[in-house]
C-alpha positions as MATLAB code, in Angstrom:
seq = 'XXXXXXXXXXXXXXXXXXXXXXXXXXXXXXXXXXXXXXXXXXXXXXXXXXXXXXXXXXXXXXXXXXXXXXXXXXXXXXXXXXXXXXXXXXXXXXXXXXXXXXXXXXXXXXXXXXXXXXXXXXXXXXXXXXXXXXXXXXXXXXXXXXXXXXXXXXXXXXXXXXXXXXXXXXXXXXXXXXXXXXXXXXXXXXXXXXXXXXXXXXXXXXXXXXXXXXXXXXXXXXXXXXXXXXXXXXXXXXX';
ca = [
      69.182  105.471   95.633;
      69.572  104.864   91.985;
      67.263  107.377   90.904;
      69.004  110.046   92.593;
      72.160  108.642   91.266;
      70.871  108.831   88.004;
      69.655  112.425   88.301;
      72.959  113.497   89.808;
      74.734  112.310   86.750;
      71.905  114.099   84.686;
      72.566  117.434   86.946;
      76.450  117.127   86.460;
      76.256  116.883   82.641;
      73.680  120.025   82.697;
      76.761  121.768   84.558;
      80.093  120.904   82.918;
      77.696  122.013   79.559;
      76.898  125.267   80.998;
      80.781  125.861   82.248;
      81.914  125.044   78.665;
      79.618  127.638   77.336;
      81.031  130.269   79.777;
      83.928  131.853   78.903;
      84.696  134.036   82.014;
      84.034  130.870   84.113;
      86.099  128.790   82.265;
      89.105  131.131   82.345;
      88.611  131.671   86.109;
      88.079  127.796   87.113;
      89.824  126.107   84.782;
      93.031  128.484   83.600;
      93.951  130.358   87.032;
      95.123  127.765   88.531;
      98.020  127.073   85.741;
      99.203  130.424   85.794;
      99.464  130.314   89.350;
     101.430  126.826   88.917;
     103.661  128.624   86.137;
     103.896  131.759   88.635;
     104.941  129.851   91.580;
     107.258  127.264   90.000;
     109.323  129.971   88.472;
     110.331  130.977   92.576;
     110.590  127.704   93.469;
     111.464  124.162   93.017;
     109.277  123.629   90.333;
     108.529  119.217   90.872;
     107.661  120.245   94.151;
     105.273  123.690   93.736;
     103.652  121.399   91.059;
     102.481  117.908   92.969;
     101.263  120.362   95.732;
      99.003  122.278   93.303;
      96.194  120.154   93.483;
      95.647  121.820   96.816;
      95.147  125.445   94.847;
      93.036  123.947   92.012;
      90.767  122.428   94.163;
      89.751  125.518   95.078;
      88.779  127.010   91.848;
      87.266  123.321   90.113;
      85.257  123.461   92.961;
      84.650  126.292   95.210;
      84.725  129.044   92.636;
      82.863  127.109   90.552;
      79.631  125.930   92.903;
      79.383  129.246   95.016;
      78.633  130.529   91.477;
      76.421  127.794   90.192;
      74.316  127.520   93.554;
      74.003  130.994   93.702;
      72.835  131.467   90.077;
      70.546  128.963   90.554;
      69.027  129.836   93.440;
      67.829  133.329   91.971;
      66.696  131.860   88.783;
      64.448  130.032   91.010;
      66.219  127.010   89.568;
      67.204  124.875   92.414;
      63.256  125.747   93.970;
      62.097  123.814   91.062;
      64.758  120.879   91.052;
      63.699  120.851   95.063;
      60.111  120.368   93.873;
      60.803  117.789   91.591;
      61.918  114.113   91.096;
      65.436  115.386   92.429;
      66.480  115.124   96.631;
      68.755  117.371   98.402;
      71.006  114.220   98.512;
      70.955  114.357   94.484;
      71.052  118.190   93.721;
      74.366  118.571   95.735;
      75.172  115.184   94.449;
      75.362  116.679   90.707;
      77.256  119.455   91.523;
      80.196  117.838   93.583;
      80.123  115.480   90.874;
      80.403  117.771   87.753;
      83.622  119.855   89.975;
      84.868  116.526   90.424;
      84.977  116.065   86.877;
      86.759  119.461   85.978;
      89.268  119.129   89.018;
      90.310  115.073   87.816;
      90.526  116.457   84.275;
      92.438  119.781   85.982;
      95.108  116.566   87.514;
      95.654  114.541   84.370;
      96.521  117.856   82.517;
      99.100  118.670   85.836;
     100.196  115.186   84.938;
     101.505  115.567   81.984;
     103.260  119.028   82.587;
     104.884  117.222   85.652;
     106.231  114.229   83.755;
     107.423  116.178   80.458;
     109.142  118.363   83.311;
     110.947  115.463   84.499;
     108.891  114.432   87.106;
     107.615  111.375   86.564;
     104.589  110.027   86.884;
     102.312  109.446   90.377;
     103.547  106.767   92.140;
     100.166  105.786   94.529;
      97.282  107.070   92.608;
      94.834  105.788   95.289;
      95.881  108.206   97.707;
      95.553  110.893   95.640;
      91.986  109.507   94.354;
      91.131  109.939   98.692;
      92.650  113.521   98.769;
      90.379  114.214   95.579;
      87.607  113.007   96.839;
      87.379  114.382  100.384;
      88.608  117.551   98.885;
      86.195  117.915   96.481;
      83.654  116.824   99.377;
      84.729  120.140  101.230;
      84.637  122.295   99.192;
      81.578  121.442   97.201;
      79.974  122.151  100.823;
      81.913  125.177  101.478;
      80.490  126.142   98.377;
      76.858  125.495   99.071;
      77.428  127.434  102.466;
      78.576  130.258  101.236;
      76.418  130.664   98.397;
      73.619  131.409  100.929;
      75.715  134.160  102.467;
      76.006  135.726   98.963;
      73.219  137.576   97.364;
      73.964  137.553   93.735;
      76.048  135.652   91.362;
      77.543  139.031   90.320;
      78.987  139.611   93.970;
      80.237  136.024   94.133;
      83.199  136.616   92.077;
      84.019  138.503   95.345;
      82.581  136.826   98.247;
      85.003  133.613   96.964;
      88.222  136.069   97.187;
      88.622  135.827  100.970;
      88.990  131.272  100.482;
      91.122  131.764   97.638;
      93.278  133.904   99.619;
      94.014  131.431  102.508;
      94.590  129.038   99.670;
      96.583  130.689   97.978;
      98.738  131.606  101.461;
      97.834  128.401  103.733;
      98.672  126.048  101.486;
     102.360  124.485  101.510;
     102.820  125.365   97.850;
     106.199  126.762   97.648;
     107.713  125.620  100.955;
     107.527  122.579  102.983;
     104.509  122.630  105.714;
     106.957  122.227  108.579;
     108.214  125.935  107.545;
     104.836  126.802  107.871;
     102.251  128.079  110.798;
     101.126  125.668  112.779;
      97.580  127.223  111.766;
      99.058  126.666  108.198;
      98.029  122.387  108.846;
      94.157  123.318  109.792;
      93.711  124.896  106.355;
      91.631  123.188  104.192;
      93.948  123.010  100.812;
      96.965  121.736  102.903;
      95.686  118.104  103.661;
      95.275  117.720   99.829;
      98.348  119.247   99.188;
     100.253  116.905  101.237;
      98.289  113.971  100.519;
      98.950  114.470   96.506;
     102.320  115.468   96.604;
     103.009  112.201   98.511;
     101.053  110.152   96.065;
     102.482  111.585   93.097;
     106.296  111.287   94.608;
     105.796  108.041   96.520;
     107.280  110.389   99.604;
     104.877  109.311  102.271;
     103.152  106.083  103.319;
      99.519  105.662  104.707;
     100.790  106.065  107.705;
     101.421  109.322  106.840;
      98.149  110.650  105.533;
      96.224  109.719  107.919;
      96.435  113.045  110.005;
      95.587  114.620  107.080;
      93.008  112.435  106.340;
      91.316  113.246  109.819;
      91.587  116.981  109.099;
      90.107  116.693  106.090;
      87.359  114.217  107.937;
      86.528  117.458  110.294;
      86.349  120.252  107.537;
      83.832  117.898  106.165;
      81.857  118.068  109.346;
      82.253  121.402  109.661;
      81.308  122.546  105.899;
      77.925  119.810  105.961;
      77.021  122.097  109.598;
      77.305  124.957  108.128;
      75.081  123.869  104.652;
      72.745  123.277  106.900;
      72.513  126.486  108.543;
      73.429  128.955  105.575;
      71.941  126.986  102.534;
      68.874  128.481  101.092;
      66.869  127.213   98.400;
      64.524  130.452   97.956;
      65.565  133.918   96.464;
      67.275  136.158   99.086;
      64.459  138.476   97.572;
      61.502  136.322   98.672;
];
């Protein structure tokens, strides 16, 4: 257990250094999301289009992020020879949720400060928003490990990520409350830690509250480790 604790933490660092060396991938993971923030609260009511935009970035820290990572990895032969090493599965995806972890909690504290020089204050029960993070970042670090086996190069997955980011970007309760929303709308992903962060930052909902949202994000997790298991690949697709 500690050794692949320690080697996840080694994996992570390797990571956030390569993301800071790429330029593209730091403009598309790390920048989008503010410009969609700025975007958005410029149509709408701009405390509340911010706290839910943790839901969005999520997506980008994390998703965009990994399916890219895994993917460029796998071809290298990379994550063949971390599999043969000292590293476990356990520790390999370990590293990686941990390093979008880092870039999405450093994504919040930035969101932070824009929110409270806007006049919004500052989060009222940071716990539940450390759950939403988590979990989220749980999902999607999966999602991302799925669907980097569906994609054969990390050219093409700039594009195999576009179909996720679109149901984030329209799923998620960003600009209007999820009760004006599809019921379908609640199933989404990005919407549970939406919800859960807006109501930490604002204080507008109790524990109570989450917890449905806490169960849906309990299922996608279910769902996204299922479908690691039947899409990840370790080899080339070439081999």
């Amino acid at each position: 257990m500690r050794t692949d604790a320690l080697h996840a933490v080694r994996l992570a660092r390797m990571d956030l250094k390569l993301l800071g060396r790429n330029t593209t991938a730091m403009v598309n993971v790390v920048l989008l999301p503010f410009l969609f923030g700025l975007m958005f609260s410029q149509m709408g009511d701009q405390t509340f289009v911010l706290t839910g935009l943790p839901g969005l970035m999520v997506v980008f820290a994390v998703f965009v992020n990994l399916v890219n990572s895994f993917t460029a990895r796998r071809e290298e032969l990379v994550l063949k020879r971390l599999r043969g090493g000292q590293g476990s599965a356990a520790a390999i995806f370990g590293g990686a949720a941990l390093s979008g972890f880092a870039v999405y909690a450093a994504q919040v504290a930035l969101l932070t400060v824009w929110i409270n020089r806007a006049g919004g204050g500052l989060p009222v029960n940071v716990p539940m928003m450390l759950v939403a993070a988590v979990l989220g970042v749980g999902v999607f670090a999966l999602l991302a490990a799925a669907f980097s086996g569906i994609t054969p190069n990390a050219e093409f997955a700039q594009v195999a990520v576009l179909p996720v980011l679109l149901v984030a970007v329209i799923g998620a309760p960003l600009m209007v409350p999820v009760t004006e929303l599809p019921f379908v709308a609640r199933l989404v992903p990005t919407t549970p830690i939406a919800e859960m962060m807006r109501m930490g930052y604002t204080g507008g909902g109790s524990w109570a509250d989450a917890l449905p949202w806490i169960g849906v994000l309990l299922v996608w997790l279910g769902v996204a480790a299922l479908l690691v298991k039947w899409l990840f690949r370790w080899d080339p697709r070439h081999s």
